[in-house]
């Protein structure tokens, strides 16, 4: 079977960028997490991620409001997803389409009719999701961080569902890191990394969608930077 990401790994700067980012994440999790890791820290990471993802989706809620449960609808949806998403990590390994559909079902349950939950908008959207599933099931030599970044961009740019596509894409990215052992306790906050670099995030997603191979290359390089920022946003680092 052809490695779907082999061409991308060998482009200028990609392999070294992801190796450096992974090393930084590993050091952070090992050195700062040995005596501090707890379910509460995972919960804090998920909450920060839900807030950041909601803001990127258009929420005006602050992190303080999210903590207090006083959120707008978008943030409430993101928080609801954050409470259950990690349970889908095993399913993502064997049935990615089902896991992605479940992410959408949970996040959009208060906004869409039941018949629209977890269902792609049309045949083209269904095809794009099958492509993401094939990527996640493929035997690739690409680092897990890069797989996560590409899965994220595929879902975000395909916008396969009737709503909440960005939140689903960012949740999928986090879930790939968990399921592939990069961050088993989900202490990195990749969503916060994207929010910290919002202009670059949005422009690189456009490039991914419209810019051909060079746009994918730029997204890949951006992704390594965003993951590094997400590690710095971890509650292990900032308390």
Tab-separated table of N, CA, C and O in Angstrom, residues 78-165:
chain	number	residue	atom	x	y	z
A	78	UNK	N	-19.024	23.272	22.503
A	78	UNK	CA	-17.631	22.821	22.559
A	78	UNK	C	-17.313	22.176	23.899
A	78	UNK	O	-16.606	21.158	23.958
A	79	UNK	N	-17.817	22.736	24.970
A	79	UNK	CA	-17.583	22.164	26.301
A	79	UNK	C	-18.255	20.803	26.411
A	79	UNK	O	-17.682	19.859	26.970
A	80	UNK	N	-19.455	20.689	25.877
A	80	UNK	CA	-20.151	19.390	25.919
A	80	UNK	C	-19.328	18.316	25.195
A	80	UNK	O	-19.192	17.191	25.677
A	81	UNK	N	-18.764	18.673	24.061
A	81	UNK	CA	-17.935	17.712	23.336
A	81	UNK	C	-16.693	17.357	24.131
A	81	UNK	O	-16.285	16.187	24.175
A	82	UNK	N	-16.084	18.340	24.769
A	82	UNK	CA	-14.842	18.082	25.501
A	82	UNK	C	-15.041	17.087	26.634
A	82	UNK	O	-14.110	16.371	27.015
A	83	UNK	N	-16.251	17.018	27.154
A	83	UNK	CA	-16.522	16.140	28.293
A	83	UNK	C	-16.554	14.665	27.907
A	83	UNK	O	-16.401	13.801	28.774
A	84	UNK	N	-16.752	14.374	26.621
A	84	UNK	CA	-16.913	12.968	26.227
A	84	UNK	C	-15.974	12.510	25.126
A	84	UNK	O	-15.903	11.315	24.834
A	85	UNK	N	-15.224	13.406	24.534
A	85	UNK	CA	-14.482	13.056	23.328
A	85	UNK	C	-13.380	12.032	23.552
A	85	UNK	O	-13.118	11.195	22.680
A	86	UNK	N	-12.713	12.054	24.709
A	86	UNK	CA	-11.589	11.144	24.909
A	86	UNK	C	-12.027	9.684	24.904
A	86	UNK	O	-11.225	8.795	24.574
A	87	UNK	N	-13.278	9.434	25.220
A	87	UNK	CA	-13.782	8.056	25.184
A	87	UNK	C	-13.804	7.487	23.771
A	87	UNK	O	-13.908	6.268	23.589
A	88	UNK	N	-13.686	8.358	22.779
A	88	UNK	CA	-13.720	7.912	21.389
A	88	UNK	C	-12.341	7.531	20.859
A	88	UNK	O	-12.233	7.069	19.714
A	89	UNK	N	-11.294	7.697	21.636
A	89	UNK	CA	-9.943	7.393	21.157
A	89	UNK	C	-9.794	5.952	20.682
A	89	UNK	O	-9.215	5.711	19.612
A	90	UNK	N	-10.308	4.950	21.408
A	90	UNK	CA	-10.184	3.578	20.888
A	90	UNK	C	-10.935	3.382	19.567
A	90	UNK	O	-10.447	2.693	18.667
A	91	UNK	N	-12.108	3.988	19.440
A	91	UNK	CA	-12.887	3.851	18.208
A	91	UNK	C	-12.168	4.480	17.030
A	91	UNK	O	-12.254	3.987	15.901
A	92	UNK	N	-11.446	5.564	17.278
A	92	UNK	CA	-10.741	6.236	16.195
A	92	UNK	C	-9.708	5.326	15.543
A	92	UNK	O	-9.433	5.437	14.349
A	93	UNK	N	-9.156	4.402	16.304
A	93	UNK	CA	-8.144	3.495	15.765
A	93	UNK	C	-8.734	2.488	14.798
A	93	UNK	O	-8.052	2.047	13.859
A	94	UNK	N	-9.971	2.089	15.003
A	94	UNK	CA	-10.558	1.001	14.216
A	94	UNK	C	-11.661	1.454	13.274
A	94	UNK	O	-11.868	0.837	12.223
A	95	UNK	N	-12.385	2.512	13.624
A	95	UNK	CA	-13.523	2.970	12.822
A	95	UNK	C	-13.567	4.493	12.829
A	95	UNK	O	-14.437	5.096	13.461
A	96	UNK	N	-12.633	5.138	12.134
A	96	UNK	CA	-12.565	6.598	12.186
A	96	UNK	C	-13.835	7.299	11.736
A	96	UNK	O	-14.198	8.325	12.317
A	97	UNK	N	-14.504	6.775	10.728
A	97	UNK	CA	-15.743	7.409	10.271
A	97	UNK	C	-16.771	7.467	11.388
A	97	UNK	O	-17.460	8.478	11.565
A	98	UNK	N	-16.884	6.387	12.131
A	98	UNK	CA	-17.834	6.369	13.244
A	98	UNK	C	-17.427	7.364	14.328
A	98	UNK	O	-18.287	8.041	14.917
A	99	UNK	N	-16.142	7.436	14.604
A	99	UNK	CA	-15.672	8.364	15.633
A	99	UNK	C	-15.935	9.807	15.224
A	99	UNK	O	-16.397	10.619	16.038
A	100	UNK	N	-15.670	10.145	13.968
A	100	UNK	CA	-15.905	11.513	13.502
A	100	UNK	C	-17.391	11.834	13.525
A	100	UNK	O	-17.796	12.935	13.940
A	101	UNK	N	-18.213	10.881	13.106
A	101	UNK	CA	-19.663	11.094	13.148
A	101	UNK	C	-20.131	11.318	14.577
A	101	UNK	O	-21.009	12.159	14.842
A	102	UNK	N	-19.543	10.584	15.499
A	102	UNK	CA	-19.922	10.742	16.906
A	102	UNK	C	-19.510	12.110	17.435
A	102	UNK	O	-20.260	12.743	18.200
A	103	UNK	N	-18.328	12.585	17.044
A	103	UNK	CA	-17.914	13.929	17.452
A	103	UNK	C	-18.961	14.960	17.019
A	103	UNK	O	-19.355	15.829	17.805
A	104	UNK	N	-19.395	14.858	15.782
A	104	UNK	CA	-20.396	15.825	15.307
A	104	UNK	C	-21.730	15.640	16.013
A	104	UNK	O	-22.393	16.619	16.362
A	105	UNK	N	-22.132	14.413	16.241
A	105	UNK	CA	-23.404	14.161	16.912
A	105	UNK	C	-23.444	14.822	18.281
A	105	UNK	O	-24.440	15.442	18.668
A	106	UNK	N	-22.346	14.720	19.015
A	106	UNK	CA	-22.303	15.296	20.360
A	106	UNK	C	-22.281	16.817	20.299
A	106	UNK	O	-23.049	17.500	20.986
A	107	UNK	N	-21.426	17.383	19.470
A	107	UNK	CA	-21.247	18.838	19.486
A	107	UNK	C	-22.451	19.564	18.905
A	107	UNK	O	-22.769	20.691	19.317
A	108	UNK	N	-23.148	18.944	17.966
A	108	UNK	CA	-24.257	19.620	17.291
A	108	UNK	C	-25.622	19.222	17.815
A	108	UNK	O	-26.639	19.651	17.270
A	109	UNK	N	-25.666	18.442	18.887
A	109	UNK	CA	-26.933	17.881	19.339
A	109	UNK	C	-27.948	18.928	19.770
A	109	UNK	O	-29.157	18.681	19.723
A	110	UNK	N	-27.471	20.103	20.188
A	110	UNK	CA	-28.398	21.153	20.611
A	110	UNK	C	-28.754	22.100	19.480
A	110	UNK	O	-29.601	22.985	19.664
A	111	UNK	N	-28.141	21.914	18.318
A	111	UNK	CA	-28.312	22.882	17.237
A	111	UNK	C	-29.002	22.330	15.998
A	111	UNK	O	-29.591	23.096	15.225
A	112	UNK	N	-28.951	21.020	15.800
A	112	UNK	CA	-29.473	20.438	14.564
A	112	UNK	C	-30.501	19.355	14.858
A	112	UNK	O	-30.473	18.743	15.938
A	113	UNK	N	-31.398	19.079	13.917
A	113	UNK	CA	-32.328	17.965	14.085
A	113	UNK	C	-31.574	16.638	14.077
A	113	UNK	O	-30.491	16.523	13.503
A	114	UNK	N	-32.157	15.639	14.692
A	114	UNK	CA	-31.479	14.354	14.867
A	114	UNK	C	-31.034	13.755	13.541
A	114	UNK	O	-29.965	13.133	13.454
A	115	UNK	N	-31.809	13.957	12.485
A	115	UNK	CA	-31.471	13.335	11.210
A	115	UNK	C	-30.235	13.941	10.550
A	115	UNK	O	-29.675	13.365	9.614
A	116	UNK	N	-29.781	15.094	11.044
A	116	UNK	CA	-28.584	15.727	10.484
A	116	UNK	C	-27.328	15.435	11.287
A	116	UNK	O	-26.216	15.734	10.832
A	117	UNK	N	-27.470	14.845	12.448
A	117	UNK	CA	-26.326	14.641	13.333
A	117	UNK	C	-25.428	13.521	12.812
A	117	UNK	O	-25.873	12.411	12.546
A	118	UNK	N	-24.151	13.846	12.672
A	118	UNK	CA	-23.179	12.851	12.245
A	118	UNK	C	-23.254	12.466	10.787
A	118	UNK	O	-22.532	11.574	10.343
A	119	UNK	N	-24.078	13.143	10.017
A	119	UNK	CA	-24.283	12.776	8.617
A	119	UNK	C	-23.665	13.829	7.698
A	119	UNK	O	-23.922	15.020	7.869
A	120	UNK	N	-22.879	13.409	6.708
A	120	UNK	CA	-22.331	14.375	5.758
A	120	UNK	C	-23.423	15.053	4.953
A	120	UNK	O	-24.497	14.485	4.725
A	121	UNK	N	-23.133	16.268	4.504
A	121	UNK	CA	-24.125	17.089	3.811
A	121	UNK	C	-24.502	16.521	2.447
A	121	UNK	O	-25.632	16.699	1.990
A	122	UNK	N	-23.561	15.889	1.781
A	122	UNK	CA	-23.821	15.412	0.426
A	122	UNK	C	-22.790	14.337	0.081
A	122	UNK	O	-21.929	13.985	0.899
A	123	UNK	N	-22.875	13.838	-1.153
A	123	UNK	CA	-21.988	12.749	-1.569
A	123	UNK	C	-20.529	13.185	-1.580
A	123	UNK	O	-19.638	12.408	-1.199
A	124	UNK	N	-20.272	14.409	-2.011
A	124	UNK	CA	-18.892	14.896	-2.029
A	124	UNK	C	-18.311	14.960	-0.620
A	124	UNK	O	-17.142	14.619	-0.397
A	125	UNK	N	-19.126	15.403	0.333
A	125	UNK	CA	-18.680	15.458	1.723
A	125	UNK	C	-18.407	14.062	2.269
A	125	UNK	O	-17.431	13.844	2.999
A	126	UNK	N	-19.264	13.113	1.911
A	126	UNK	CA	-19.054	11.735	2.341
A	126	UNK	C	-17.745	11.188	1.780
A	126	UNK	O	-17.002	10.480	2.473
A	127	UNK	N	-17.436	11.537	0.529
A	127	UNK	CA	-16.185	11.095	-0.071
A	127	UNK	C	-14.985	11.673	0.666
A	127	UNK	O	-13.982	10.984	0.886
A	128	UNK	N	-15.071	12.952	1.030
A	128	UNK	CA	-13.960	13.572	1.755
A	128	UNK	C	-13.750	12.896	3.107
A	128	UNK	O	-12.611	12.676	3.526
A	129	UNK	N	-14.826	12.564	3.782
A	129	UNK	CA	-14.694	11.888	5.068
A	129	UNK	C	-14.107	10.489	4.904
A	129	UNK	O	-13.310	10.048	5.748
A	130	UNK	N	-14.471	9.804	3.837
A	130	UNK	CA	-13.863	8.499	3.592
A	130	UNK	C	-12.358	8.640	3.362
A	130	UNK	O	-11.573	7.789	3.792
A	131	UNK	N	-11.969	9.730	2.713
A	131	UNK	CA	-10.541	9.974	2.531
A	131	UNK	C	-9.819	10.181	3.852
A	131	UNK	O	-8.697	9.681	4.037
A	132	UNK	N	-10.446	10.899	4.760
A	132	UNK	CA	-9.855	11.086	6.092
A	132	UNK	C	-9.743	9.743	6.810
A	132	UNK	O	-8.720	9.434	7.438
A	133	UNK	N	-10.786	8.944	6.712
A	133	UNK	CA	-10.764	7.623	7.342
A	133	UNK	C	-9.638	6.770	6.780
A	133	UNK	O	-8.907	6.095	7.526
A	134	UNK	N	-9.475	6.790	5.461
A	134	UNK	CA	-8.407	6.008	4.836
A	134	UNK	C	-7.036	6.476	5.309
A	134	UNK	O	-6.131	5.664	5.543
A	135	UNK	N	-6.879	7.791	5.453
A	135	UNK	CA	-5.619	8.317	5.971
A	135	UNK	C	-5.347	7.783	7.368
A	135	UNK	O	-4.236	7.328	7.676
A	136	UNK	N	-6.353	7.825	8.223
A	136	UNK	CA	-6.166	7.428	9.618
A	136	UNK	C	-5.954	5.920	9.768
A	136	UNK	O	-5.383	5.476	10.773
A	137	UNK	N	-6.397	5.152	8.791
A	137	UNK	CA	-6.203	3.704	8.832
A	137	UNK	C	-4.988	3.253	8.039
A	137	UNK	O	-4.649	2.069	8.044
A	138	UNK	N	-4.324	4.189	7.371
A	138	UNK	CA	-3.216	3.826	6.492
A	138	UNK	C	-1.966	3.480	7.280
A	138	UNK	O	-1.795	3.871	8.438
A	139	UNK	N	-1.086	2.750	6.628
A	139	UNK	CA	0.210	2.411	7.199
A	139	UNK	C	1.197	3.471	6.726
A	139	UNK	O	1.854	3.326	5.703
A	140	UNK	N	1.281	4.565	7.452
A	140	UNK	CA	2.141	5.671	7.055
A	140	UNK	C	3.331	5.800	7.991
A	140	UNK	O	3.224	5.505	9.192
A	141	UNK	N	4.434	6.241	7.429
A	141	UNK	CA	5.613	6.500	8.246
A	141	UNK	C	5.622	7.930	8.776
A	141	UNK	O	6.559	8.330	9.477
A	142	UNK	N	4.599	8.696	8.445
A	142	UNK	CA	4.519	10.083	8.911
A	142	UNK	C	4.354	10.128	10.420
A	142	UNK	O	3.680	9.278	11.004
A	143	UNK	N	4.957	11.122	11.077
A	143	UNK	CA	4.757	11.258	12.522
A	143	UNK	C	3.291	11.507	12.850
A	143	UNK	O	2.551	12.103	12.060
A	144	UNK	N	2.879	11.056	14.014
A	144	UNK	CA	1.476	11.181	14.407
A	144	UNK	C	1.018	12.634	14.425
A	144	UNK	O	-0.134	12.931	14.096
A	145	UNK	N	1.907	13.540	14.801
A	145	UNK	CA	1.546	14.960	14.800
A	145	UNK	C	1.165	15.430	13.401
A	145	UNK	O	0.210	16.200	13.233
A	146	UNK	N	1.876	14.979	12.392
A	146	UNK	CA	1.564	15.375	11.025
A	146	UNK	C	0.258	14.744	10.564
A	146	UNK	O	-0.552	15.397	9.896
A	147	UNK	N	0.034	13.495	10.906
A	147	UNK	CA	-1.248	12.852	10.579
A	147	UNK	C	-2.401	13.643	11.194
A	147	UNK	O	-3.425	13.886	10.551
A	148	UNK	N	-2.222	14.049	12.443
A	148	UNK	CA	-3.265	14.824	13.127
A	148	UNK	C	-3.522	16.142	12.413
A	148	UNK	O	-4.672	16.549	12.231
A	149	UNK	N	-2.452	16.821	12.009
A	149	UNK	CA	-2.604	18.111	11.340
A	149	UNK	C	-3.325	17.968	10.007
A	149	UNK	O	-4.185	18.789	9.659
A	150	UNK	N	-3.005	16.927	9.243
A	150	UNK	CA	-3.638	16.733	7.940
A	150	UNK	C	-5.099	16.322	8.111
A	150	UNK	O	-5.985	16.812	7.388
A	151	UNK	N	-5.393	15.455	9.061
A	151	UNK	CA	-6.792	15.084	9.308
A	151	UNK	C	-7.608	16.312	9.692
A	151	UNK	O	-8.751	16.492	9.235
A	152	UNK	N	-7.049	17.150	10.532
A	152	UNK	CA	-7.691	18.398	10.945
A	152	UNK	C	-8.017	19.258	9.732
A	152	UNK	O	-9.164	19.692	9.529
A	153	UNK	N	-7.006	19.501	8.897
A	153	UNK	CA	-7.210	20.380	7.742
A	153	UNK	C	-8.194	19.788	6.746
A	153	UNK	O	-8.999	20.513	6.152
A	154	UNK	N	-8.162	18.472	6.549
A	154	UNK	CA	-9.096	17.834	5.623
A	154	UNK	C	-10.539	18.067	6.055
A	154	UNK	O	-11.399	18.422	5.249
A	155	UNK	N	-10.812	17.852	7.340
A	155	UNK	CA	-12.183	18.025	7.823
A	155	UNK	C	-12.575	19.497	7.835
A	155	UNK	O	-13.683	19.865	7.419
A	156	UNK	N	-11.679	20.352	8.286
A	156	UNK	CA	-11.998	21.774	8.371
A	156	UNK	C	-12.289	22.371	6.996
A	156	UNK	O	-13.210	23.181	6.836
A	157	UNK	N	-11.515	21.990	5.986
A	157	UNK	CA	-11.700	22.579	4.658
A	157	UNK	C	-12.821	21.905	3.879
A	157	UNK	O	-13.467	22.548	3.057
A	158	UNK	N	-13.081	20.635	4.145
A	158	UNK	CA	-14.202	19.955	3.484
A	158	UNK	C	-15.542	20.428	4.027
A	158	UNK	O	-16.546	20.422	3.310
A	159	UNK	N	-15.574	20.844	5.315
A	159	UNK	CA	-16.820	21.249	5.979
A	159	UNK	C	-17.938	20.265	5.659
A	159	UNK	O	-18.972	20.630	5.096
A	160	UNK	N	-17.763	18.991	6.028
A	160	UNK	CA	-18.691	17.965	5.568
A	160	UNK	C	-20.047	17.954	6.268
A	160	UNK	O	-20.997	17.354	5.755
A	161	UNK	N	-20.145	18.616	7.413
A	161	UNK	CA	-21.385	18.580	8.174
A	161	UNK	C	-22.138	19.899	8.050
A	161	UNK	O	-21.601	20.900	7.578
A	162	UNK	N	-23.362	19.901	8.511
A	162	UNK	CA	-24.200	21.098	8.392
A	162	UNK	C	-23.771	22.205	9.341
A	162	UNK	O	-24.158	23.366	9.146
A	163	UNK	N	-22.980	21.904	10.345
A	163	UNK	CA	-22.535	22.910	11.318
A	163	UNK	C	-21.336	22.371	12.084
A	163	UNK	O	-21.000	21.188	11.982
A	164	UNK	N	-20.667	23.252	12.841
A	164	UNK	CA	-19.641	22.866	13.815
A	164	UNK	C	-18.438	22.153	13.195
A	164	UNK	O	-17.740	21.396	13.865
A	165	UNK	N	-18.156	22.396	11.925
A	165	UNK	CA	-17.073	21.661	11.272
A	165	UNK	C	-15.703	21.978	11.873
A	165	UNK	O	-14.867	21.077	12.026
